[in-house]
PDB file of C-alpha atoms in Angstrom:
ATOM      1  CA  UNK C 275      14.365  13.748  -9.434  1.00  0.00           C
ATOM      2  CA  UNK C 276      12.036  12.320 -11.997  1.00  0.00           C
ATOM      3  CA  UNK C 277      10.629   9.801  -9.501  1.00  0.00           C
ATOM      4  CA  UNK C 278      10.063  12.637  -7.079  1.00  0.00           C
ATOM      5  CA  UNK C 279       8.288  14.617  -9.700  1.00  0.00           C
ATOM      6  CA  UNK C 280       6.129  11.656 -10.696  1.00  0.00           C
ATOM      7  CA  UNK C 281       5.155  11.006  -7.059  1.00  0.00           C
ATOM      8  CA  UNK C 282       4.174  14.629  -6.582  1.00  0.00           C
ATOM      9  CA  UNK C 283       2.102  14.488  -9.765  1.00  0.00           C
ATOM     10  CA  UNK C 284       0.409  11.300  -8.609  1.00  0.00           C
ATOM     11  CA  UNK C 285      -0.361  12.945  -5.283  1.00  0.00           C
ATOM     12  CA  UNK C 286      -1.773  16.011  -7.044  1.00  0.00           C
ATOM     13  CA  UNK C 287      -3.981  13.814  -9.185  1.00  0.00           C
ATOM     14  CA  UNK C 288      -5.257  11.966  -6.100  1.00  0.00           C
ATOM     15  CA  UNK C 289      -5.883  15.264  -4.359  1.00  0.00           C
ATOM     16  CA  UNK C 290      -7.876  16.663  -7.282  1.00  0.00           C
ATOM     17  CA  UNK C 291      -9.886  13.467  -7.551  1.00  0.00           C
ATOM     18  CA  UNK C 292     -10.722  13.650  -3.821  1.00  0.00           C
ATOM     19  CA  UNK C 293     -11.650  17.361  -4.190  1.00  0.00           C
ATOM     20  CA  UNK C 294     -13.888  16.476  -7.115  1.00  0.00           C
ATOM     21  CA  UNK C 295     -15.618  13.783  -5.061  1.00  0.00           C
ATOM     22  CA  UNK C 296     -16.130  16.214  -2.171  1.00  0.00           C
ATOM     23  CA  UNK C 297     -17.724  18.757  -4.512  1.00  0.00           C
ATOM     24  CA  UNK C 298     -20.002  16.177  -6.022  1.00  0.00           C
ATOM     25  CA  UNK C 299     -21.040  14.706  -2.663  1.00  0.00           C
ATOM     26  CA  UNK C 300     -24.355  16.634  -2.302  1.00  0.00           C
ATOM     27  CA  UNK C 301     -25.318  15.745  -5.865  1.00  0.00           C
ATOM     28  CA  UNK C 302     -25.954  12.139  -4.848  1.00  0.00           C
ATOM     29  CA  UNK C 303     -29.118  13.174  -3.007  1.00  0.00           C
ATOM     30  CA  UNK C 304     -32.565  14.256  -4.323  1.00  0.00           C
ATOM     31  CA  UNK C 305     -32.574  17.838  -5.572  1.00  0.00           C
ATOM     32  CA  UNK C 306     -34.901  18.974  -2.845  1.00  0.00           C
ATOM     33  CA  UNK C 307     -32.505  17.619  -0.145  1.00  0.00           C
ATOM     34  CA  UNK C 308     -29.275  18.976  -1.662  1.00  0.00           C
ATOM     35  CA  UNK C 309     -29.392  22.337   0.210  1.00  0.00           C
ATOM     36  CA  UNK C 310     -30.035  20.541   3.512  1.00  0.00           C
ATOM     37  CA  UNK C 311     -27.184  18.133   2.892  1.00  0.00           C
ATOM     38  CA  UNK C 312     -24.829  21.070   1.955  1.00  0.00           C
ATOM     39  CA  UNK C 313     -25.839  22.878   5.140  1.00  0.00           C
ATOM     40  CA  UNK C 314     -25.258  19.747   7.221  1.00  0.00           C
ATOM     41  CA  UNK C 315     -21.846  19.046   5.671  1.00  0.00           C
ATOM     42  CA  UNK C 316     -20.462  22.583   5.580  1.00  0.00           C
ATOM     43  CA  UNK C 317     -18.340  22.123   8.776  1.00  0.00           C
ATOM     44  CA  UNK C 318     -16.877  18.929   7.438  1.00  0.00           C
ATOM     45  CA  UNK C 319     -16.255  20.590   4.037  1.00  0.00           C
ATOM     46  CA  UNK C 320     -14.303  23.342   5.829  1.00  0.00           C
ATOM     47  CA  UNK C 321     -12.183  20.807   7.679  1.00  0.00           C
ATOM     48  CA  UNK C 322     -11.519  18.922   4.451  1.00  0.00           C
ATOM     49  CA  UNK C 323     -10.728  22.126   2.630  1.00  0.00           C
ATOM     50  CA  UNK C 324      -8.165  23.064   5.286  1.00  0.00           C
ATOM     51  CA  UNK C 325      -6.623  19.578   5.045  1.00  0.00           C
ATOM     52  CA  UNK C 326      -6.443  19.794   1.268  1.00  0.00           C
ATOM     53  CA  UNK C 327      -4.890  23.251   1.459  1.00  0.00           C
ATOM     54  CA  UNK C 328      -2.191  21.884   3.819  1.00  0.00           C
ATOM     55  CA  UNK C 329      -1.574  18.950   1.456  1.00  0.00           C
ATOM     56  CA  UNK C 330      -0.999  21.350  -1.379  1.00  0.00           C
ATOM     57  CA  UNK C 331       1.529  23.331   0.671  1.00  0.00           C
ATOM     58  CA  UNK C 332       3.291  20.059   1.562  1.00  0.00           C
ATOM     59  CA  UNK C 333       3.441  19.025  -2.036  1.00  0.00           C
ATOM     60  CA  UNK C 334       4.925  22.432  -2.991  1.00  0.00           C
ATOM     61  CA  UNK C 335       7.518  21.911  -0.239  1.00  0.00           C
ATOM     62  CA  UNK C 336       8.340  18.466  -1.611  1.00  0.00           C
ATOM     63  CA  UNK C 337       8.797  19.950  -5.108  1.00  0.00           C
ATOM     64  CA  UNK C 338      11.105  22.688  -3.728  1.00  0.00           C
ATOM     65  CA  UNK C 339      13.122  20.152  -1.811  1.00  0.00           C
ATOM     66  CA  UNK C 340      13.458  17.932  -4.812  1.00  0.00           C
ATOM     67  CA  UNK C 341      14.621  20.897  -6.912  1.00  0.00           C
ATOM     68  CA  UNK C 342      17.115  21.997  -4.220  1.00  0.00           C
ATOM     69  CA  UNK C 343      18.475  18.439  -3.930  1.00  0.00           C
ATOM     70  CA  UNK C 344      18.877  18.114  -7.683  1.00  0.00           C
ATOM     71  CA  UNK C 345      20.770  21.466  -7.824  1.00  0.00           C
ATOM     72  CA  UNK C 346      22.986  20.386  -4.960  1.00  0.00           C
ATOM     73  CA  UNK C 347      23.805  17.071  -6.677  1.00  0.00           C
ATOM     74  CA  UNK C 348      24.670  18.868  -9.889  1.00  0.00           C
ATOM     75  CA  UNK C 349      26.958  21.296  -8.028  1.00  0.00           C
ATOM     76  CA  UNK C 350      28.783  18.393  -6.343  1.00  0.00           C
ATOM     77  CA  UNK C 351      29.165  16.531  -9.556  1.00  0.00           C
ATOM     78  CA  UNK C 352      30.661  19.594 -11.256  1.00  0.00           C
ATOM     79  CA  UNK C 353      32.938  20.139  -8.289  1.00  0.00           C
ATOM     80  CA  UNK C 354      34.127  16.540  -8.320  1.00  0.00           C
ATOM     81  CA  UNK C 355      34.722  16.674 -12.082  1.00  0.00           C
ATOM     82  CA  UNK C 356      36.694  19.906 -11.744  1.00  0.00           C
ATOM     83  CA  UNK C 357      38.727  18.331  -8.974  1.00  0.00           C
ATOM     84  CA  UNK C 358      39.423  15.291 -11.140  1.00  0.00           C
ATOM     85  CA  UNK C 359      40.493  17.498 -14.076  1.00  0.00           C
ATOM     86  CA  UNK C 360      42.896  19.463 -11.782  1.00  0.00           C
ATOM     87  CA  UNK C 361      44.349  16.147 -10.505  1.00  0.00           C
ATOM     88  CA  UNK C 362      44.792  14.830 -14.088  1.00  0.00           C
ATOM     89  CA  UNK C 363      46.590  18.023 -15.185  1.00  0.00           C
ATOM     90  CA  UNK C 364      48.896  17.860 -12.172  1.00  0.00           C
ATOM     91  CA  UNK C 365      49.759  14.242 -12.876  1.00  0.00           C
ATOM     92  CA  UNK C 366      50.328  15.047 -16.603  1.00  0.00           C
ATOM     93  CA  UNK C 367      52.603  17.924 -15.715  1.00  0.00           C
ATOM     94  CA  UNK C 368      54.594  15.796 -13.239  1.00  0.00           C
ATOM     95  CA  UNK C 369      54.888  13.025 -15.794  1.00  0.00           C
ATOM     96  CA  UNK C 370      56.011  15.467 -18.475  1.00  0.00           C
ATOM     97  CA  UNK C 371      58.540  16.997 -16.133  1.00  0.00           C
ATOM     98  CA  UNK C 372      60.000  13.611 -15.130  1.00  0.00           C
ATOM     99  CA  UNK C 373      60.330  12.654 -18.848  1.00  0.00           C
ATOM    100  CA  UNK C 374      62.026  16.000 -19.653  1.00  0.00           C
ATOM    101  CA  UNK C 375      59.192  17.178 -21.956  1.00  0.00           C
ATOM    102  CA  UNK C 376      56.841  20.115 -21.969  1.00  0.00           C
ATOM    103  CA  UNK C 377      53.137  19.665 -21.416  1.00  0.00           C
ATOM    104  CA  UNK C 378      52.551  20.539 -25.061  1.00  0.00           C
ATOM    105  CA  UNK C 379      54.991  17.866 -26.183  1.00  0.00           C
ATOM    106  CA  UNK C 380      53.326  15.319 -23.953  1.00  0.00           C
ATOM    107  CA  UNK C 381      49.873  16.104 -25.398  1.00  0.00           C
ATOM    108  CA  UNK C 382      51.196  16.037 -28.967  1.00  0.00           C
ATOM    109  CA  UNK C 383      52.536  12.517 -28.233  1.00  0.00           C
ATOM    110  CA  UNK C 384      49.078  11.584 -26.823  1.00  0.00           C
ATOM    111  CA  UNK C 385      47.447  12.947 -29.976  1.00  0.00           C
ATOM    112  CA  UNK C 386      49.270  10.773 -32.509  1.00  0.00           C
ATOM    113  CA  UNK C 387      46.844  11.358 -35.353  1.00  0.00           C
ATOM    114  CA  UNK C 388      46.649  15.155 -34.790  1.00  0.00           C
ATOM    115  CA  UNK C 389      42.905  15.436 -34.580  1.00  0.00           C
ATOM    116  CA  UNK C 390      42.988  17.582 -31.385  1.00  0.00           C
ATOM    117  CA  UNK C 391      41.874  14.787 -29.029  1.00  0.00           C
ATOM    118  CA  UNK C 392      43.958  12.297 -27.052  1.00  0.00           C
ATOM    119  CA  UNK C 393      44.195   8.850 -28.560  1.00  0.00           C
ATOM    120  CA  UNK C 394      43.493   5.809 -26.431  1.00  0.00           C
TER     121      UNK C 394
END
C-alpha cells in the first residue's frame, strides 16, 4: 500500500513537472514571438492537456484500487484471525471436556500466576 502510494505520488510529481514545462515552453522565445508560438502550439497544447487529464484520472483510479485492495486485505486478515480464535476455543473446550474440567478451570491452570493472561 505504501509503495503504491509512493508510486502514485512520484507519477503526480512527474506530471506536474511536465505540465510546468509545457506552460513555460513559449517563454523560451523572444517576447515578440511568444504570441505567435502560443498560437502555433495551441492544438498541441490541447492534445497534451487531454492526455494529462486522462493521466490524472488514471492516477485517481490507481489510488482507489490501492485503497480497496488494502481494505480487502484487512477484512481477510480479520476474518482469518476470527476463524483461528474460534478454532482455538473449540480445541480448548474439547481438551477441557476430555480432561473432565470446565473451560474456566482450564484457563485458571493456564494462568498460573493469576495476572489474567495465559502463561507460556
